[in-house]
PDB file of N, CA and C in Angstrom:
ATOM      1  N   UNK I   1     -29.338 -15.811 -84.745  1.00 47.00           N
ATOM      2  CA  UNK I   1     -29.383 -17.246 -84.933  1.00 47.00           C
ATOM      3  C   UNK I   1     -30.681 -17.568 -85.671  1.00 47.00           C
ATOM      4  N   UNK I   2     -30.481 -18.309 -86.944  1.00 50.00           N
ATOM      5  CA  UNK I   2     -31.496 -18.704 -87.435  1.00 50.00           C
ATOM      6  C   UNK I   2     -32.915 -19.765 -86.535  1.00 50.00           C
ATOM      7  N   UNK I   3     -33.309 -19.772 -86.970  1.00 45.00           N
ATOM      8  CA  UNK I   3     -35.060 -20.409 -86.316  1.00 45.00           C
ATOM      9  C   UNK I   3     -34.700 -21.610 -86.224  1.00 45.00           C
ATOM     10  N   UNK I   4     -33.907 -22.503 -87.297  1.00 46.00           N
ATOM     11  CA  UNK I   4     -33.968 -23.713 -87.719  1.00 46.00           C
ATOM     12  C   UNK I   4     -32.888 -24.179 -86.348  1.00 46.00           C
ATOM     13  N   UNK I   5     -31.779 -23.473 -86.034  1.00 46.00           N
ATOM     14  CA  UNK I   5     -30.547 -23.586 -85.146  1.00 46.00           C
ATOM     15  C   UNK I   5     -30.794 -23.639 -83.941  1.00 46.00           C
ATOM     16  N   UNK I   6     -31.450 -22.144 -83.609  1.00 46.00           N
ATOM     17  CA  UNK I   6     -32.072 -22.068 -82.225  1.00 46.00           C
ATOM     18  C   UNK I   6     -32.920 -23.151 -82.027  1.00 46.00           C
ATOM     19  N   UNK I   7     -34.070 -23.996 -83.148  1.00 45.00           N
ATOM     20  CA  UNK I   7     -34.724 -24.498 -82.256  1.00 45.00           C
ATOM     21  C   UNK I   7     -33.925 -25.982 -82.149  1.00 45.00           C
ATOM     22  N   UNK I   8     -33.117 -26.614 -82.825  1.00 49.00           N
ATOM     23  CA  UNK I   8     -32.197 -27.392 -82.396  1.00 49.00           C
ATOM     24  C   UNK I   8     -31.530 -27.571 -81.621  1.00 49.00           C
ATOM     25  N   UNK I   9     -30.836 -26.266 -81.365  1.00 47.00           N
ATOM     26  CA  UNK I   9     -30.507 -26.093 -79.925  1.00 47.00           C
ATOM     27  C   UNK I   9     -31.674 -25.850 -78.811  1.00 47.00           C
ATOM     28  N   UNK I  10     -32.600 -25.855 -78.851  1.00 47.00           N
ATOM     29  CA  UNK I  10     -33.284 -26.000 -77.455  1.00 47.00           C
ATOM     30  C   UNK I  10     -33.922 -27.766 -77.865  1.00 47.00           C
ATOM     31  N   UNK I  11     -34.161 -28.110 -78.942  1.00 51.00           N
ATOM     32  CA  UNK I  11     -34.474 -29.496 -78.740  1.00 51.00           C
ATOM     33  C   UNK I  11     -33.809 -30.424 -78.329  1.00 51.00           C
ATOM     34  N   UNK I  12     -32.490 -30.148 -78.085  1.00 50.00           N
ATOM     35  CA  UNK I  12     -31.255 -30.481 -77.897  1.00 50.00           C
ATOM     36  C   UNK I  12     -31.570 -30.780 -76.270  1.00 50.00           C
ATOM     37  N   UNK I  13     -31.676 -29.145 -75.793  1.00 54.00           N
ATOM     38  CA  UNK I  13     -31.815 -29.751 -73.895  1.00 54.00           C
ATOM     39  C   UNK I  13     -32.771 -30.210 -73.500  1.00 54.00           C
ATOM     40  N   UNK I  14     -34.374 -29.832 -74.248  1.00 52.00           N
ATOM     41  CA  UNK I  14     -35.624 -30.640 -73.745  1.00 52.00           C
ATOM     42  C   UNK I  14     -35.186 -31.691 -73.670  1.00 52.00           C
ATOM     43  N   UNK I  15     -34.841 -32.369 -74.885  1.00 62.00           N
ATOM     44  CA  UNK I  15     -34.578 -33.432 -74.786  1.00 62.00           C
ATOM     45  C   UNK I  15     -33.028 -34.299 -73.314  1.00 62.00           C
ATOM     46  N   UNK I  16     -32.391 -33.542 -73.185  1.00 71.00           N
ATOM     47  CA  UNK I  16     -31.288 -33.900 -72.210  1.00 71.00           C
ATOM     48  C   UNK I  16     -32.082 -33.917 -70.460  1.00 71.00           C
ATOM     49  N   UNK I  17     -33.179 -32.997 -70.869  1.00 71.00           N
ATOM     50  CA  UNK I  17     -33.751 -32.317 -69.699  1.00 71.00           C
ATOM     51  C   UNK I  17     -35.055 -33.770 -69.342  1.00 71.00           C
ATOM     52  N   UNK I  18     -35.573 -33.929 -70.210  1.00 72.00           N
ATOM     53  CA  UNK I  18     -36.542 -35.410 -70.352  1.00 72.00           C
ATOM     54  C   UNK I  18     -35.379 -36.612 -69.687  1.00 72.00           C
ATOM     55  N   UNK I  19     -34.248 -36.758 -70.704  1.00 75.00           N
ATOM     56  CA  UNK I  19     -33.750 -38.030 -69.969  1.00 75.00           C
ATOM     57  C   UNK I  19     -33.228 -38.156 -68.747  1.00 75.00           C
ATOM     58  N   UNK I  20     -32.661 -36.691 -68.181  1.00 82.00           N
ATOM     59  CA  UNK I  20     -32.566 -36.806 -66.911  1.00 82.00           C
ATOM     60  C   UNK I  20     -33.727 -36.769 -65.809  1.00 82.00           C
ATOM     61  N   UNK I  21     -35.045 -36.375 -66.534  1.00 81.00           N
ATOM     62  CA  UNK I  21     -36.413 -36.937 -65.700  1.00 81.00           C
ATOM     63  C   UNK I  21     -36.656 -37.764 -65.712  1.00 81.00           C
ATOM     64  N   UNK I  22     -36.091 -38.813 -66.491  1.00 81.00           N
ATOM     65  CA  UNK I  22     -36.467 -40.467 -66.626  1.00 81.00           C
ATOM     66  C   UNK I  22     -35.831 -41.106 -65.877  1.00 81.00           C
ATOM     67  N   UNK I  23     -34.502 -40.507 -65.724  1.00 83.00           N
ATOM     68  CA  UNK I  23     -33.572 -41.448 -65.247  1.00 83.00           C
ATOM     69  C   UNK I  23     -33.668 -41.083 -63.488  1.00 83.00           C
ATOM     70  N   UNK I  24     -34.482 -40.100 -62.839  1.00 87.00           N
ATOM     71  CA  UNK I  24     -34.328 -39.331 -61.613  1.00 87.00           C
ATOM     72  C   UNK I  24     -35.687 -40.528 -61.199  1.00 87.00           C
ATOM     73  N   UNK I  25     -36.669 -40.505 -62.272  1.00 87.00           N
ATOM     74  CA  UNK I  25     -38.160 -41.234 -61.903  1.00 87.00           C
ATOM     75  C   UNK I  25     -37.884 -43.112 -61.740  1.00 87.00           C
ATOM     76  N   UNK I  26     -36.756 -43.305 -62.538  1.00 86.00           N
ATOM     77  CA  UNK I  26     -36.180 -44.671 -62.578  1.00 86.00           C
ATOM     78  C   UNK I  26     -36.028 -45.042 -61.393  1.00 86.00           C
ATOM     79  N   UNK I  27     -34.995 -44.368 -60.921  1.00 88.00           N
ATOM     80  CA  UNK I  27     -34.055 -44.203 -60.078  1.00 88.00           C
ATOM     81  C   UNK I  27     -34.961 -44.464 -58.226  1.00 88.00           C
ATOM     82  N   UNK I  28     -36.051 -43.196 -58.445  1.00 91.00           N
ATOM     83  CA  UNK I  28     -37.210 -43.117 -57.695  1.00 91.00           C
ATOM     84  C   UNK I  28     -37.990 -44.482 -57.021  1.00 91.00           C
ATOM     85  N   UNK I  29     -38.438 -45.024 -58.822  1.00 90.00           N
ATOM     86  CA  UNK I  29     -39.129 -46.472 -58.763  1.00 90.00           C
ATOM     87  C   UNK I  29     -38.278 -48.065 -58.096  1.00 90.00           C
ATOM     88  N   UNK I  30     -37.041 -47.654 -58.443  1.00 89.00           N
ATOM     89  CA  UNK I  30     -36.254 -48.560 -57.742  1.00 89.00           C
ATOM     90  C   UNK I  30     -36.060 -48.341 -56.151  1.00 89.00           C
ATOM     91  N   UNK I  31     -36.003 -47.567 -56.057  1.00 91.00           N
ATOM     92  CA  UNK I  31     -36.265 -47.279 -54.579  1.00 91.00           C
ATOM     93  C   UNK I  31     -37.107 -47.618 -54.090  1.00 91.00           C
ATOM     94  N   UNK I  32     -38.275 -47.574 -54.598  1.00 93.00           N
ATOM     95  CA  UNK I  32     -39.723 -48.156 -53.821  1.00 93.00           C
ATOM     96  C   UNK I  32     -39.472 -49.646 -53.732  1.00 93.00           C
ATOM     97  N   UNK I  33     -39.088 -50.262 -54.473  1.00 91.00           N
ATOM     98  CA  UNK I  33     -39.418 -51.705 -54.910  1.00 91.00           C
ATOM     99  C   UNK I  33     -38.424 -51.908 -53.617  1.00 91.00           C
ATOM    100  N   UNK I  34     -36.980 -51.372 -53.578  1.00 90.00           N
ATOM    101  CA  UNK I  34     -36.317 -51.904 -52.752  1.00 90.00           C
ATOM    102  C   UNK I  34     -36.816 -51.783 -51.175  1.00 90.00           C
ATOM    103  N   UNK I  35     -37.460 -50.633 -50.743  1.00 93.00           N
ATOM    104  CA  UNK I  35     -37.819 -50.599 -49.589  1.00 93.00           C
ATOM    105  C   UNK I  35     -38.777 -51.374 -49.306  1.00 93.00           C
ATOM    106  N   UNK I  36     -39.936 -51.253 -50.700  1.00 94.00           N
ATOM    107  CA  UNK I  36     -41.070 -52.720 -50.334  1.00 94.00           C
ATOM    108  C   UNK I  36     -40.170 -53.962 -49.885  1.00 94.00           C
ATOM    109  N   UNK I  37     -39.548 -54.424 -50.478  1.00 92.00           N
ATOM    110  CA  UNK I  37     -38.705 -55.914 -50.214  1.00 92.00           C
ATOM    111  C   UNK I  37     -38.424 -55.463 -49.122  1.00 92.00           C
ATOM    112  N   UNK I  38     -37.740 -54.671 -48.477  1.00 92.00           N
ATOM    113  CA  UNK I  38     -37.532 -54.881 -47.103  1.00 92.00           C
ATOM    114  C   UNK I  38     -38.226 -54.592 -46.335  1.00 92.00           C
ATOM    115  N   UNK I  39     -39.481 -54.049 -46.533  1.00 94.00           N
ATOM    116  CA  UNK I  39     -40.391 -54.174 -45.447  1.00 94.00           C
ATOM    117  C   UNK I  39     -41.108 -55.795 -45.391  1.00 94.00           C
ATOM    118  N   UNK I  40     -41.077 -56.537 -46.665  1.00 93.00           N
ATOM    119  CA  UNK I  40     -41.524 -57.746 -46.559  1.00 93.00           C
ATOM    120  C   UNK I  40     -40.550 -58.508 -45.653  1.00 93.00           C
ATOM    121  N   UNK I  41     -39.383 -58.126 -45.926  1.00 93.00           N
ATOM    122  CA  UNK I  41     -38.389 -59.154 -45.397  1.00 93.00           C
ATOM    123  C   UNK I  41     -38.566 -58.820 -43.737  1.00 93.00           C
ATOM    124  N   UNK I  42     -39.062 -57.866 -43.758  1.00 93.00           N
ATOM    125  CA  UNK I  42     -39.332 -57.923 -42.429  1.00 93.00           C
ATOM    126  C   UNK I  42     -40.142 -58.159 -41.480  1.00 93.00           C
ATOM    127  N   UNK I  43     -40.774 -58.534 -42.125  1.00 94.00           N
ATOM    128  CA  UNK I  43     -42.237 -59.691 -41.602  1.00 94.00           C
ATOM    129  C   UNK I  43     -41.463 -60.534 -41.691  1.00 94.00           C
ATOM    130  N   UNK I  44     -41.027 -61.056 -42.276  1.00 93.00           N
ATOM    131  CA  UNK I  44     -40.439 -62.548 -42.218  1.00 93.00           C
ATOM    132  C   UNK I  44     -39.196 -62.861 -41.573  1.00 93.00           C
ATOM    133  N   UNK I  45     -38.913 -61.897 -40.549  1.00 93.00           N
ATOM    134  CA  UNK I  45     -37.842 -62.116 -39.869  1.00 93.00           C
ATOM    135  C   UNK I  45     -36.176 -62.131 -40.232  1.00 93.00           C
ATOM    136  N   UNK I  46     -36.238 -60.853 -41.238  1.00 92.00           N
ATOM    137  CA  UNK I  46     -35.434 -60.330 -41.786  1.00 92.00           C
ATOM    138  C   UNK I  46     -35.053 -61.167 -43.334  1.00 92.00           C
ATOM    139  N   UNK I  47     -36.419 -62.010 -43.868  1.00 92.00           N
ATOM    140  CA  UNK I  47     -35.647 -63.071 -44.777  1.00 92.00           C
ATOM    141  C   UNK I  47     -36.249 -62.274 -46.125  1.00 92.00           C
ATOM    142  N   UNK I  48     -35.755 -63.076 -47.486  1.00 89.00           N
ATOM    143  CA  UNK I  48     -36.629 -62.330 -48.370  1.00 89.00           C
ATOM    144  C   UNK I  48     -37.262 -63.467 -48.808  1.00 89.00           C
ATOM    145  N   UNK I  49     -38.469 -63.247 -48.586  1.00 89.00           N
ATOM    146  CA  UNK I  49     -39.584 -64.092 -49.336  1.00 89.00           C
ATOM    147  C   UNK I  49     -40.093 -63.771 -50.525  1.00 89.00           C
ATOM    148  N   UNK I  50     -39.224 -63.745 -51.491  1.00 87.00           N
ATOM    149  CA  UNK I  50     -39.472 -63.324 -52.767  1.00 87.00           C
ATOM    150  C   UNK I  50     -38.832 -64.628 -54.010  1.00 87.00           C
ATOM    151  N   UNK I  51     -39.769 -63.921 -55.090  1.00 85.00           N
ATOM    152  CA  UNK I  51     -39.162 -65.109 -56.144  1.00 85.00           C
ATOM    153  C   UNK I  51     -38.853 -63.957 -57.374  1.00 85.00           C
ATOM    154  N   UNK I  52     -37.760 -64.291 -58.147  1.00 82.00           N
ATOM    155  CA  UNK I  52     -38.035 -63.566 -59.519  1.00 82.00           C
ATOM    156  C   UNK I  52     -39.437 -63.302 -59.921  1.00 82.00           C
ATOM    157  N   UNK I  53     -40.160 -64.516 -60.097  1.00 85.00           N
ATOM    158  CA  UNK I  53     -41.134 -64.505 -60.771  1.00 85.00           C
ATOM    159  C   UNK I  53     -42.486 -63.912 -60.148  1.00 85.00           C
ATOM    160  N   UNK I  54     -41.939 -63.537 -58.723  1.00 87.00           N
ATOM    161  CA  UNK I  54     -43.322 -63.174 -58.520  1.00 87.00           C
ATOM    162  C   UNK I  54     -43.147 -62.514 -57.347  1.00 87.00           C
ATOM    163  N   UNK I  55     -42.190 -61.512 -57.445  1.00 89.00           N
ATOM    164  CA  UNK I  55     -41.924 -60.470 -56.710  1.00 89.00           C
ATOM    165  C   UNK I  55     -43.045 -59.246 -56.894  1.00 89.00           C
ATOM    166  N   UNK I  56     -43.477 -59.106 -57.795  1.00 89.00           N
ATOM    167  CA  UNK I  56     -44.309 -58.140 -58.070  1.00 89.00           C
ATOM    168  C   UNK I  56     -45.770 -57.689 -56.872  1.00 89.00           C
ATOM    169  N   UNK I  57     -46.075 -59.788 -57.247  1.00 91.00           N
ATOM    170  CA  UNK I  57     -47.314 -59.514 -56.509  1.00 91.00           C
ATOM    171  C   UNK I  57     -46.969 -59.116 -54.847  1.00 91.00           C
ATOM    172  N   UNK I  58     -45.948 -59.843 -54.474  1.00 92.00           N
ATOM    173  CA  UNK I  58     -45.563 -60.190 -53.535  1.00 92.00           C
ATOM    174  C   UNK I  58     -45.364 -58.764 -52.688  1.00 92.00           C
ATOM    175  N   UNK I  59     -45.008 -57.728 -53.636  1.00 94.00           N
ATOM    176  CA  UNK I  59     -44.987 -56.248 -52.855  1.00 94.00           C
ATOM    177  C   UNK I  59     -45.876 -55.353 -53.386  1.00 94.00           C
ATOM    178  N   UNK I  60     -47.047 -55.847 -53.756  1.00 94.00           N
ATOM    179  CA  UNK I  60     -47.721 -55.038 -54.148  1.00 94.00           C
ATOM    180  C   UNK I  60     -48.668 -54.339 -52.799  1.00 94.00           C
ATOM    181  N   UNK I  61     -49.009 -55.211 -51.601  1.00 94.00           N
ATOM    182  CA  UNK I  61     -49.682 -54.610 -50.580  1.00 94.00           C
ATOM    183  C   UNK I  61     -48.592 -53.754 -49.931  1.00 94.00           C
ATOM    184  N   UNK I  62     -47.006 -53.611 -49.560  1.00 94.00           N
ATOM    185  CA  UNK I  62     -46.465 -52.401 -49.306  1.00 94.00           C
ATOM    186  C   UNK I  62     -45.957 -51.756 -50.211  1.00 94.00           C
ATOM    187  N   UNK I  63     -46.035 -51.689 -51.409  1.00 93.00           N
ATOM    188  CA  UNK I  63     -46.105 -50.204 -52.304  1.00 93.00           C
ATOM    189  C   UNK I  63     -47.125 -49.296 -52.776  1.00 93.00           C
ATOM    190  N   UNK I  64     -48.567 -50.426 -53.528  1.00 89.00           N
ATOM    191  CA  UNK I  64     -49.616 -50.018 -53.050  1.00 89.00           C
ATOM    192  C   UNK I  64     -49.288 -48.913 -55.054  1.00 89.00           C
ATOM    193  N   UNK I  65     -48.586 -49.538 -55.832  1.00 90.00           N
ATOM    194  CA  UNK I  65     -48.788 -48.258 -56.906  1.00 90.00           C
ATOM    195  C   UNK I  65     -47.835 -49.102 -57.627  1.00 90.00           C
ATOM    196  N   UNK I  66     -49.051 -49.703 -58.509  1.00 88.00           N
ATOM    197  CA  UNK I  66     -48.419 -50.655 -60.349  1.00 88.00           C
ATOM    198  C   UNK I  66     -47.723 -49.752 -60.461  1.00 88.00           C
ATOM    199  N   UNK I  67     -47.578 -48.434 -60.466  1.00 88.00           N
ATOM    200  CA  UNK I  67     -46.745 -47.358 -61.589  1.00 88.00           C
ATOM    201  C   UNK I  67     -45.337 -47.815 -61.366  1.00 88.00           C
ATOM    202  N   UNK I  68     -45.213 -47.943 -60.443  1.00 90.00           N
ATOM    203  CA  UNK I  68     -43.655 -47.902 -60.011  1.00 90.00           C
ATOM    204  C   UNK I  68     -43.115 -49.183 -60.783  1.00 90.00           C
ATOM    205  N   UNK I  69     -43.246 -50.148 -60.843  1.00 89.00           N
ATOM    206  CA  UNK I  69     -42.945 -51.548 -61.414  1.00 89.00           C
ATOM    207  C   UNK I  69     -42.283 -51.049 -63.040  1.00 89.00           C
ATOM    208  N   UNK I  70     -43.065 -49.453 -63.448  1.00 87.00           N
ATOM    209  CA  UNK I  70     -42.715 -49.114 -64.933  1.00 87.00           C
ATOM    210  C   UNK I  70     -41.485 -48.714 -65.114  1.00 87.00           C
ATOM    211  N   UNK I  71     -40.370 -48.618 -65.912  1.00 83.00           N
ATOM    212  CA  UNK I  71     -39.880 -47.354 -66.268  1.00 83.00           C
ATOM    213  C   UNK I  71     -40.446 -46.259 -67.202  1.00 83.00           C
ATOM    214  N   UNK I  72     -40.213 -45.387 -66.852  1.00 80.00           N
ATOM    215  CA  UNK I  72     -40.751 -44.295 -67.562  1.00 80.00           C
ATOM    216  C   UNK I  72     -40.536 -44.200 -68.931  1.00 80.00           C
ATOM    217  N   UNK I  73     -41.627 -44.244 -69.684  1.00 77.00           N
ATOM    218  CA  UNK I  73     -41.514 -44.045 -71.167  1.00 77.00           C
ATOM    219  C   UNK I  73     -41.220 -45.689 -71.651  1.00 77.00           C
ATOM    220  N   UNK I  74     -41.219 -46.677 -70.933  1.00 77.00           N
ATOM    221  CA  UNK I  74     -40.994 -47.976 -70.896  1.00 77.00           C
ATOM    222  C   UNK I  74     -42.709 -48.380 -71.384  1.00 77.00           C
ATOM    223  N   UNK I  75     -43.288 -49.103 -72.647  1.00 72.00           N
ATOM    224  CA  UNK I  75     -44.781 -49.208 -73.014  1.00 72.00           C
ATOM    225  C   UNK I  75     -45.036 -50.553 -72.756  1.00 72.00           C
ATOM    226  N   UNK I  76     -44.309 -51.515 -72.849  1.00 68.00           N
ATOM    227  CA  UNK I  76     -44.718 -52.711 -73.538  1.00 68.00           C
ATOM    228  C   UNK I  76     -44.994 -53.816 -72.338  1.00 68.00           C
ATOM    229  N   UNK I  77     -43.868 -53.970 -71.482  1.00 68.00           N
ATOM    230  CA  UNK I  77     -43.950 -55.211 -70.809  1.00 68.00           C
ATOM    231  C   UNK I  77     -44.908 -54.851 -69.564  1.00 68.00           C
ATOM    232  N   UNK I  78     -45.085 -55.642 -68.665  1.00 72.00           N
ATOM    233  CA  UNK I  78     -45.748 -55.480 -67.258  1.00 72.00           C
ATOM    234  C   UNK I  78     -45.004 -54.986 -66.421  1.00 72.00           C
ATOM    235  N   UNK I  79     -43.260 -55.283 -66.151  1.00 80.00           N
ATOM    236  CA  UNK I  79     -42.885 -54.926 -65.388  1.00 80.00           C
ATOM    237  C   UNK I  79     -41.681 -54.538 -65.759  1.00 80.00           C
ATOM    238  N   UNK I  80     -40.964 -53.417 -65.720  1.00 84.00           N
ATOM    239  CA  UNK I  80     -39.442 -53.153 -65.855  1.00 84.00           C
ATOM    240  C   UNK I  80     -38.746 -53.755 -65.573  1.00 84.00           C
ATOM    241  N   UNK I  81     -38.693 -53.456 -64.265  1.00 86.00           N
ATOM    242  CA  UNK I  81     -37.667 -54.091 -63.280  1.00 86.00           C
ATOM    243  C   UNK I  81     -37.843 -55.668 -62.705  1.00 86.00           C
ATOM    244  N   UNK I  82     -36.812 -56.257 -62.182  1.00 87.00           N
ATOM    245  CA  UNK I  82     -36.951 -57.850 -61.848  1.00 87.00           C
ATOM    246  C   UNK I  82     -36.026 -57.780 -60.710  1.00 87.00           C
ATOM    247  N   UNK I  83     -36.633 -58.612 -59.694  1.00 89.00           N
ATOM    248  CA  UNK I  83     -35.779 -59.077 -58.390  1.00 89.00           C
ATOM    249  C   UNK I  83     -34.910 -59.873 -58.718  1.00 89.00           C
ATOM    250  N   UNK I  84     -33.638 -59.709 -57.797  1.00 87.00           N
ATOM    251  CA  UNK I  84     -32.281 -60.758 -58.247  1.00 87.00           C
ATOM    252  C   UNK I  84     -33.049 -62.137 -57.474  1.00 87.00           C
ATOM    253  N   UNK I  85     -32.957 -62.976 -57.991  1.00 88.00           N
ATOM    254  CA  UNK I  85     -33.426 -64.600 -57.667  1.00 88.00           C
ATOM    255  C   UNK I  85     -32.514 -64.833 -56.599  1.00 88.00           C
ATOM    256  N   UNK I  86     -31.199 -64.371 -56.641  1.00 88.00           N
ATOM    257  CA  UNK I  86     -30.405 -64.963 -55.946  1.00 88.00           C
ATOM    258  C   UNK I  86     -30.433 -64.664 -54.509  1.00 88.00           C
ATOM    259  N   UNK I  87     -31.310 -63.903 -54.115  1.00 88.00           N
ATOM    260  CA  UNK I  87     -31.491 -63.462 -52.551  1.00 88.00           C
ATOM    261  C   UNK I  87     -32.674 -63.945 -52.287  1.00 88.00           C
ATOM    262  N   UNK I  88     -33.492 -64.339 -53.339  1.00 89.00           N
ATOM    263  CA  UNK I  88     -34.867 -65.412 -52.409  1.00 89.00           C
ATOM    264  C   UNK I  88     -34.462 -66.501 -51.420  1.00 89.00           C
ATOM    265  N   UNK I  89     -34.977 -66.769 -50.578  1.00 90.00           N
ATOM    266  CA  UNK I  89     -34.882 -67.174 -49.064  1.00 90.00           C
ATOM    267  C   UNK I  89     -33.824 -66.919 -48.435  1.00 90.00           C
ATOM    268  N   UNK I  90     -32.962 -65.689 -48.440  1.00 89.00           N
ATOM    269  CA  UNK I  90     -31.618 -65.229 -48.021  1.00 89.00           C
ATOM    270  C   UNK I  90     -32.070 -64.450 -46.708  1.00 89.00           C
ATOM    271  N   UNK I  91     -31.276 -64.462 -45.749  1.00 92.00           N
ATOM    272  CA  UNK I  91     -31.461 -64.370 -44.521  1.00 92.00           C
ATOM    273  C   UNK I  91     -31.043 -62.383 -44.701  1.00 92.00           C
ATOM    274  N   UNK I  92     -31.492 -61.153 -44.257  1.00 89.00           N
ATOM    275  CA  UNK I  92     -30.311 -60.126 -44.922  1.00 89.00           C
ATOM    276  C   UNK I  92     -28.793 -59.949 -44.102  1.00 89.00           C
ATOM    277  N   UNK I  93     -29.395 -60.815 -42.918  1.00 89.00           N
ATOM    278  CA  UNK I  93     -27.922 -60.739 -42.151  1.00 89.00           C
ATOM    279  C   UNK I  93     -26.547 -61.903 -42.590  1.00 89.00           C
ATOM    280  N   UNK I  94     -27.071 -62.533 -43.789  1.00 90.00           N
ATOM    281  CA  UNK I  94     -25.864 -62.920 -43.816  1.00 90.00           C
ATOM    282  C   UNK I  94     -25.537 -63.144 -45.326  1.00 90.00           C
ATOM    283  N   UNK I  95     -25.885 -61.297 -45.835  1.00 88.00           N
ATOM    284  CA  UNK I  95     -25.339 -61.156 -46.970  1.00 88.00           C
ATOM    285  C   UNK I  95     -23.855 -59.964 -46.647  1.00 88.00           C
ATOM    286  N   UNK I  96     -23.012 -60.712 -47.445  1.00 88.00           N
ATOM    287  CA  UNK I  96     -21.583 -60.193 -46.635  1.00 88.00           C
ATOM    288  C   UNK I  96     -21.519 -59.168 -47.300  1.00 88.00           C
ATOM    289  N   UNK I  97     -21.950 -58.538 -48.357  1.00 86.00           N
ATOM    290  CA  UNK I  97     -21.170 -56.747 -49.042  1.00 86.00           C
ATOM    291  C   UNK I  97     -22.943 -56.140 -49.355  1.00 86.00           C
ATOM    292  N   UNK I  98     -23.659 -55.984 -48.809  1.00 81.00           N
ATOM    293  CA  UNK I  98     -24.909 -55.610 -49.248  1.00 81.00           C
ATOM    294  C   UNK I  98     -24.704 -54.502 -50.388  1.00 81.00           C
ATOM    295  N   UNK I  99     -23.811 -53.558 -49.847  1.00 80.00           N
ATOM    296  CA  UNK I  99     -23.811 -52.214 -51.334  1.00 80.00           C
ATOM    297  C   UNK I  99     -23.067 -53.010 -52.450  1.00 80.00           C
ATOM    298  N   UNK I 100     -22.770 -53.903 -52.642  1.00 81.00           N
ATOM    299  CA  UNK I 100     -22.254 -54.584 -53.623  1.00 81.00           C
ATOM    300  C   UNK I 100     -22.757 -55.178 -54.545  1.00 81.00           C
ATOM    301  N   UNK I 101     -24.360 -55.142 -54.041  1.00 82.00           N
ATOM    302  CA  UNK I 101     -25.392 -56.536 -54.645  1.00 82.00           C
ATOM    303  C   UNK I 101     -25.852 -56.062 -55.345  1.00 82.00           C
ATOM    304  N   UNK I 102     -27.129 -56.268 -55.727  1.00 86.00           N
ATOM    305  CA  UNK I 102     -28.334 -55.958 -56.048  1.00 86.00           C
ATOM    306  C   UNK I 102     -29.426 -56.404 -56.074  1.00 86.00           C
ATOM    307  N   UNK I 103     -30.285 -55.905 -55.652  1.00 86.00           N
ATOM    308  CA  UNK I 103     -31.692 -56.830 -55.141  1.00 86.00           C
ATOM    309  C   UNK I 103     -32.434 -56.285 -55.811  1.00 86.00           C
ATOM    310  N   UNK I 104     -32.499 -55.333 -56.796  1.00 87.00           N
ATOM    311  CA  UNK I 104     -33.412 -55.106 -57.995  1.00 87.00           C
ATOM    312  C   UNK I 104     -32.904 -54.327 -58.911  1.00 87.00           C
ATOM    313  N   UNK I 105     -33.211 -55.002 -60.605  1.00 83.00           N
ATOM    314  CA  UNK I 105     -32.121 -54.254 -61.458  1.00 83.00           C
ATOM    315  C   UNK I 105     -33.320 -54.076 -62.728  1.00 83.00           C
ATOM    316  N   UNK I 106     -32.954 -52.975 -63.774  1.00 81.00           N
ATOM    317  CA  UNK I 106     -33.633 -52.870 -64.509  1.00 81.00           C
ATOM    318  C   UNK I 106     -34.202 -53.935 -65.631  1.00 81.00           C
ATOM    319  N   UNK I 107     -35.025 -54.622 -66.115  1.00 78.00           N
ATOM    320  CA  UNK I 107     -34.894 -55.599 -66.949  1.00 78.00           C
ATOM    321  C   UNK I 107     -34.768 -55.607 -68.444  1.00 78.00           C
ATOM    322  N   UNK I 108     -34.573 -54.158 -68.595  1.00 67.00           N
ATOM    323  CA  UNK I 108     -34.725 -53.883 -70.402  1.00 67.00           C
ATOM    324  C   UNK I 108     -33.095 -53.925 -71.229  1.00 67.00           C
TER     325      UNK I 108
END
């Protein structure tokens, strides 16, 4: 196999091999955000005291790591991801399909 082929073919999986590290670290960061929110919500008596706009700060004392707010390889904005608005002051017990929702989604 020529030089030029072979190395196409391996730039080929670095590269497959990168986006599935992005998407595993994504994946990761959303997780944090979601467990922060529910540890807030749980100070507050299971509610979410969150706003779109300012969810960030709002979990920043239980995550404790700007990084996560990024997606990976994501440069520009402050924050990737954004809280759904629609569960600010929502009680969590009386959201009827919880795996259905989403309480934090990517923003790009």
């Amino acid at each position: 196999m020529p030089f030029s082929a072979s190395h196409s073919v391996c730039s080929h999986a670095f590269g497959q091999a990168r986006g599935a590290a992005q998407a595993t670290a994504c994946l990761s960061n959303v997780k944090q955000i979601c467990l922060g929110a529910l540890m807030l919500s749980q100070d507050y008596n299971g509610t979410y005291k969150l706003t779109a706009e300012g969810f960030k700060k709002s979990l920043m004392p239980y995550i404790k790591n700007n990084g996560v707010f990024k997606r990976p390889g994501d440069g520009g904005r402050a924050a990737s991801y954004s809280f759904n608005g629609n569960l600010a002051g929502i009680r969590l017990a009386k959201i009827q399909a919880p795996a259905a929702g989403r309480c934090v989604f990517d923003s790009g």
